[in-house]
Amino acid sequence: MNKEHFLIELKLHLRQLSLTDQQAILQKYEDLFAEKIAEGLSEYQITKELASLKRLLCQF
């Protein structure tokens, strides 16, 4: 899964939250991707490194 697909899936699952909360969470992951890419990881490696999307969403 690449960054774009990950963020689209995440956004779909965050619909029940307020727009402000959605934007804050999405920005957190945008920043995380930028940081990890700067460290030399690929988008695929980053998404693989993250918890499964389903498990991740249980945190919200």
PDB file of N, CA and C in Angstrom:
ATOM      1  N   MET A   1       0.862  -1.170   0.000  1.00  0.00           N
ATOM      2  CA  MET A   1       0.000   0.000   0.000  1.00  0.00           C
ATOM      3  C   MET A   1       0.907   1.231   0.000  1.00  0.00           C
ATOM      4  N   ASN A   2       0.566   2.221  -0.808  1.00  0.00           N
ATOM      5  CA  ASN A   2       1.356   3.449  -0.812  1.00  0.00           C
ATOM      6  C   ASN A   2       0.706   4.503   0.098  1.00  0.00           C
ATOM      7  N   LYS A   3       1.377   5.627   0.219  1.00  0.00           N
ATOM      8  CA  LYS A   3       0.919   6.703   1.111  1.00  0.00           C
ATOM      9  C   LYS A   3      -0.483   7.175   0.742  1.00  0.00           C
ATOM     10  N   GLU A   4      -0.704   7.432  -0.534  1.00  0.00           N
ATOM     11  CA  GLU A   4      -2.001   7.955  -0.971  1.00  0.00           C
ATOM     12  C   GLU A   4      -3.135   6.992  -0.607  1.00  0.00           C
ATOM     13  N   HIS A   5      -2.940   5.724  -0.893  1.00  0.00           N
ATOM     14  CA  HIS A   5      -3.962   4.721  -0.588  1.00  0.00           C
ATOM     15  C   HIS A   5      -4.184   4.624   0.914  1.00  0.00           C
ATOM     16  N   PHE A   6      -3.112   4.632   1.684  1.00  0.00           N
ATOM     17  CA  PHE A   6      -3.209   4.569   3.141  1.00  0.00           C
ATOM     18  C   PHE A   6      -4.033   5.740   3.677  1.00  0.00           C
ATOM     19  N   LEU A   7      -3.723   6.958   3.213  1.00  0.00           N
ATOM     20  CA  LEU A   7      -4.421   8.144   3.715  1.00  0.00           C
ATOM     21  C   LEU A   7      -5.889   8.171   3.285  1.00  0.00           C
ATOM     22  N   ILE A   8      -6.182   7.696   2.096  1.00  0.00           N
ATOM     23  CA  ILE A   8      -7.578   7.625   1.640  1.00  0.00           C
ATOM     24  C   ILE A   8      -8.361   6.652   2.518  1.00  0.00           C
ATOM     25  N   GLU A   9      -7.785   5.477   2.752  1.00  0.00           N
ATOM     26  CA  GLU A   9      -8.443   4.485   3.613  1.00  0.00           C
ATOM     27  C   GLU A   9      -8.648   5.042   5.018  1.00  0.00           C
ATOM     28  N   LEU A  10      -7.629   5.695   5.538  1.00  0.00           N
ATOM     29  CA  LEU A  10      -7.719   6.274   6.875  1.00  0.00           C
ATOM     30  C   LEU A  10      -8.834   7.315   6.928  1.00  0.00           C
ATOM     31  N   LYS A  11      -8.871   8.191   5.931  1.00  0.00           N
ATOM     32  CA  LYS A  11      -9.889   9.243   5.896  1.00  0.00           C
ATOM     33  C   LYS A  11     -11.305   8.661   5.864  1.00  0.00           C
ATOM     34  N   LEU A  12     -11.490   7.614   5.102  1.00  0.00           N
ATOM     35  CA  LEU A  12     -12.808   6.972   5.037  1.00  0.00           C
ATOM     36  C   LEU A  12     -13.244   6.461   6.400  1.00  0.00           C
ATOM     37  N   HIS A  13     -12.312   5.933   7.152  1.00  0.00           N
ATOM     38  CA  HIS A  13     -12.644   5.371   8.458  1.00  0.00           C
ATOM     39  C   HIS A  13     -12.752   6.426   9.557  1.00  0.00           C
ATOM     40  N   LEU A  14     -12.327   7.637   9.273  1.00  0.00           N
ATOM     41  CA  LEU A  14     -12.385   8.706  10.276  1.00  0.00           C
ATOM     42  C   LEU A  14     -13.625   9.580  10.125  1.00  0.00           C
ATOM     43  N   ARG A  15     -14.502   9.240   9.208  1.00  0.00           N
ATOM     44  CA  ARG A  15     -15.666  10.085   8.904  1.00  0.00           C
ATOM     45  C   ARG A  15     -16.534  10.402  10.106  1.00  0.00           C
ATOM     46  N   GLN A  16     -16.575   9.523  11.086  1.00  0.00           N
ATOM     47  CA  GLN A  16     -17.433   9.758  12.251  1.00  0.00           C
ATOM     48  C   GLN A  16     -16.855  10.823  13.185  1.00  0.00           C
ATOM     49  N   LEU A  17     -15.600  11.177  13.003  1.00  0.00           N
ATOM     50  CA  LEU A  17     -14.973  12.204  13.842  1.00  0.00           C
ATOM     51  C   LEU A  17     -15.249  13.591  13.279  1.00  0.00           C
ATOM     52  N   SER A  18     -15.026  14.591  14.098  1.00  0.00           N
ATOM     53  CA  SER A  18     -15.191  15.970  13.631  1.00  0.00           C
ATOM     54  C   SER A  18     -14.151  16.265  12.552  1.00  0.00           C
ATOM     55  N   LEU A  19     -14.440  17.236  11.717  1.00  0.00           N
ATOM     56  CA  LEU A  19     -13.520  17.619  10.651  1.00  0.00           C
ATOM     57  C   LEU A  19     -12.174  18.040  11.229  1.00  0.00           C
ATOM     58  N   THR A  20     -12.197  18.753  12.340  1.00  0.00           N
ATOM     59  CA  THR A  20     -10.959  19.190  12.990  1.00  0.00           C
ATOM     60  C   THR A  20     -10.122  17.989  13.416  1.00  0.00           C
ATOM     61  N   ASP A  21     -10.765  17.002  14.025  1.00  0.00           N
ATOM     62  CA  ASP A  21     -10.045  15.795  14.451  1.00  0.00           C
ATOM     63  C   ASP A  21      -9.510  15.019  13.247  1.00  0.00           C
ATOM     64  N   GLN A  22     -10.318  14.911  12.212  1.00  0.00           N
ATOM     65  CA  GLN A  22      -9.878  14.220  10.996  1.00  0.00           C
ATOM     66  C   GLN A  22      -8.621  14.874  10.437  1.00  0.00           C
ATOM     67  N   GLN A  23      -8.656  16.195  10.328  1.00  0.00           N
ATOM     68  CA  GLN A  23      -7.520  16.923   9.772  1.00  0.00           C
ATOM     69  C   GLN A  23      -6.273  16.761  10.631  1.00  0.00           C
ATOM     70  N   ALA A  24      -6.433  16.779  11.940  1.00  0.00           N
ATOM     71  CA  ALA A  24      -5.293  16.632  12.848  1.00  0.00           C
ATOM     72  C   ALA A  24      -4.658  15.246  12.700  1.00  0.00           C
ATOM     73  N   ILE A  25      -5.484  14.229  12.620  1.00  0.00           N
ATOM     74  CA  ILE A  25      -4.973  12.860  12.484  1.00  0.00           C
ATOM     75  C   ILE A  25      -4.296  12.670  11.131  1.00  0.00           C
ATOM     76  N   LEU A  26      -4.935  13.154  10.078  1.00  0.00           N
ATOM     77  CA  LEU A  26      -4.343  13.033   8.748  1.00  0.00           C
ATOM     78  C   LEU A  26      -3.018  13.787   8.665  1.00  0.00           C
ATOM     79  N   GLN A  27      -2.947  14.957   9.288  1.00  0.00           N
ATOM     80  CA  GLN A  27      -1.700  15.721   9.291  1.00  0.00           C
ATOM     81  C   GLN A  27      -0.603  14.971  10.041  1.00  0.00           C
ATOM     82  N   LYS A  28      -0.978  14.309  11.123  1.00  0.00           N
ATOM     83  CA  LYS A  28      -0.019  13.510  11.893  1.00  0.00           C
ATOM     84  C   LYS A  28       0.622  12.449  10.995  1.00  0.00           C
ATOM     85  N   TYR A  29      -0.191  11.791  10.191  1.00  0.00           N
ATOM     86  CA  TYR A  29       0.340  10.743   9.322  1.00  0.00           C
ATOM     87  C   TYR A  29       1.070  11.304   8.109  1.00  0.00           C
ATOM     88  N   GLU A  30       0.658  12.459   7.610  1.00  0.00           N
ATOM     89  CA  GLU A  30       1.421  13.134   6.549  1.00  0.00           C
ATOM     90  C   GLU A  30       2.828  13.442   7.057  1.00  0.00           C
ATOM     91  N   ASP A  31       2.903  13.983   8.274  1.00  0.00           N
ATOM     92  CA  ASP A  31       4.191  14.312   8.882  1.00  0.00           C
ATOM     93  C   ASP A  31       5.037  13.064   9.108  1.00  0.00           C
ATOM     94  N   LEU A  32       4.399  11.991   9.558  1.00  0.00           N
ATOM     95  CA  LEU A  32       5.109  10.738   9.789  1.00  0.00           C
ATOM     96  C   LEU A  32       5.705  10.208   8.487  1.00  0.00           C
ATOM     97  N   PHE A  33       4.922  10.234   7.411  1.00  0.00           N
ATOM     98  CA  PHE A  33       5.434   9.784   6.117  1.00  0.00           C
ATOM     99  C   PHE A  33       6.623  10.638   5.689  1.00  0.00           C
ATOM    100  N   ALA A  34       6.522  11.951   5.828  1.00  0.00           N
ATOM    101  CA  ALA A  34       7.617  12.838   5.432  1.00  0.00           C
ATOM    102  C   ALA A  34       8.884  12.526   6.228  1.00  0.00           C
ATOM    103  N   GLU A  35       8.729  12.315   7.511  1.00  0.00           N
ATOM    104  CA  GLU A  35       9.869  12.009   8.382  1.00  0.00           C
ATOM    105  C   GLU A  35      10.530  10.685   7.986  1.00  0.00           C
ATOM    106  N   LYS A  36       9.727   9.671   7.774  1.00  0.00           N
ATOM    107  CA  LYS A  36      10.259   8.345   7.436  1.00  0.00           C
ATOM    108  C   LYS A  36      10.883   8.326   6.040  1.00  0.00           C
ATOM    109  N   ILE A  37      10.302   9.068   5.102  1.00  0.00           N
ATOM    110  CA  ILE A  37      10.880   9.158   3.760  1.00  0.00           C
ATOM    111  C   ILE A  37      12.237   9.844   3.837  1.00  0.00           C
ATOM    112  N   ALA A  38      12.349  10.871   4.677  1.00  0.00           N
ATOM    113  CA  ALA A  38      13.626  11.559   4.872  1.00  0.00           C
ATOM    114  C   ALA A  38      14.678  10.615   5.464  1.00  0.00           C
ATOM    115  N   GLU A  39      14.223   9.622   6.209  1.00  0.00           N
ATOM    116  CA  GLU A  39      15.128   8.625   6.788  1.00  0.00           C
ATOM    117  C   GLU A  39      15.511   7.545   5.773  1.00  0.00           C
ATOM    118  N   GLY A  40      14.885   7.596   4.600  1.00  0.00           N
ATOM    119  CA  GLY A  40      15.239   6.661   3.546  1.00  0.00           C
ATOM    120  C   GLY A  40      14.291   5.495   3.330  1.00  0.00           C
ATOM    121  N   LEU A  41      13.175   5.474   4.031  1.00  0.00           N
ATOM    122  CA  LEU A  41      12.205   4.394   3.847  1.00  0.00           C
ATOM    123  C   LEU A  41      11.288   4.691   2.662  1.00  0.00           C
ATOM    124  N   SER A  42      10.791   3.649   2.032  1.00  0.00           N
ATOM    125  CA  SER A  42       9.820   3.825   0.950  1.00  0.00           C
ATOM    126  C   SER A  42       8.419   3.906   1.552  1.00  0.00           C
ATOM    127  N   GLU A  43       7.471   4.379   0.757  1.00  0.00           N
ATOM    128  CA  GLU A  43       6.084   4.447   1.223  1.00  0.00           C
ATOM    129  C   GLU A  43       5.588   3.056   1.601  1.00  0.00           C
ATOM    130  N   TYR A  44       5.959   2.056   0.816  1.00  0.00           N
ATOM    131  CA  TYR A  44       5.543   0.683   1.107  1.00  0.00           C
ATOM    132  C   TYR A  44       6.102   0.222   2.455  1.00  0.00           C
ATOM    133  N   GLN A  45       7.374   0.511   2.708  1.00  0.00           N
ATOM    134  CA  GLN A  45       7.984   0.124   3.983  1.00  0.00           C
ATOM    135  C   GLN A  45       7.302   0.820   5.153  1.00  0.00           C
ATOM    136  N   ILE A  46       6.941   2.073   4.957  1.00  0.00           N
ATOM    137  CA  ILE A  46       6.301   2.844   6.027  1.00  0.00           C
ATOM    138  C   ILE A  46       4.937   2.254   6.362  1.00  0.00           C
ATOM    139  N   THR A  47       4.135   1.998   5.338  1.00  0.00           N
ATOM    140  CA  THR A  47       2.804   1.453   5.616  1.00  0.00           C
ATOM    141  C   THR A  47       2.905   0.068   6.232  1.00  0.00           C
ATOM    142  N   LYS A  48       3.903  -0.689   5.828  1.00  0.00           N
ATOM    143  CA  LYS A  48       4.108  -2.013   6.412  1.00  0.00           C
ATOM    144  C   LYS A  48       4.544  -1.886   7.871  1.00  0.00           C
ATOM    145  N   GLU A  49       5.336  -0.853   8.157  1.00  0.00           N
ATOM    146  CA  GLU A  49       5.829  -0.611   9.508  1.00  0.00           C
ATOM    147  C   GLU A  49       4.699  -0.188  10.452  1.00  0.00           C
ATOM    148  N   LEU A  50       3.722   0.507   9.914  1.00  0.00           N
ATOM    149  CA  LEU A  50       2.581   0.925  10.727  1.00  0.00           C
ATOM    150  C   LEU A  50       1.743  -0.290  11.096  1.00  0.00           C
ATOM    151  N   ALA A  51       1.035  -0.182  12.174  1.00  0.00           N
ATOM    152  CA  ALA A  51       0.118  -1.258  12.552  1.00  0.00           C
ATOM    153  C   ALA A  51      -0.904  -1.428  11.439  1.00  0.00           C
ATOM    154  N   SER A  52      -1.539  -2.568  11.397  1.00  0.00           N
ATOM    155  CA  SER A  52      -2.570  -2.762  10.383  1.00  0.00           C
ATOM    156  C   SER A  52      -3.583  -1.628  10.521  1.00  0.00           C
ATOM    157  N   LEU A  53      -4.131  -1.208   9.420  1.00  0.00           N
ATOM    158  CA  LEU A  53      -5.062  -0.082   9.425  1.00  0.00           C
ATOM    159  C   LEU A  53      -6.231  -0.348  10.362  1.00  0.00           C
ATOM    160  N   LYS A  54      -6.725  -1.558  10.371  1.00  0.00           N
ATOM    161  CA  LYS A  54      -7.852  -1.897  11.229  1.00  0.00           C
ATOM    162  C   LYS A  54      -7.477  -1.727  12.702  1.00  0.00           C
ATOM    163  N   ARG A  55      -6.301  -2.228  13.083  1.00  0.00           N
ATOM    164  CA  ARG A  55      -5.844  -2.109  14.466  1.00  0.00           C
ATOM    165  C   ARG A  55      -5.557  -0.646  14.808  1.00  0.00           C
ATOM    166  N   LEU A  56      -5.004   0.070  13.859  1.00  0.00           N
ATOM    167  CA  LEU A  56      -4.710   1.486  14.045  1.00  0.00           C
ATOM    168  C   LEU A  56      -5.988   2.271  14.317  1.00  0.00           C
ATOM    169  N   LEU A  57      -7.046   1.965  13.582  1.00  0.00           N
ATOM    170  CA  LEU A  57      -8.306   2.692  13.723  1.00  0.00           C
ATOM    171  C   LEU A  57      -8.973   2.446  15.067  1.00  0.00           C
ATOM    172  N   CYS A  58      -8.670   1.354  15.698  1.00  0.00           N
ATOM    173  CA  CYS A  58      -9.236   1.073  17.024  1.00  0.00           C
ATOM    174  C   CYS A  58      -8.753   2.082  18.061  1.00  0.00           C
ATOM    175  N   GLN A  59      -7.682   2.784  17.757  1.00  0.00           N
ATOM    176  CA  GLN A  59      -7.142   3.787  18.673  1.00  0.00           C
ATOM    177  C   GLN A  59      -7.976   5.067  18.676  1.00  0.00           C
ATOM    178  N   PHE A  60      -8.803   5.259  17.653  1.00  0.00           N
ATOM    179  CA  PHE A  60      -9.557   6.508  17.528  1.00  0.00           C
ATOM    180  C   PHE A  60     -10.979   6.340  17.961  1.00  0.00           C
TER     181      PHE A  60
END
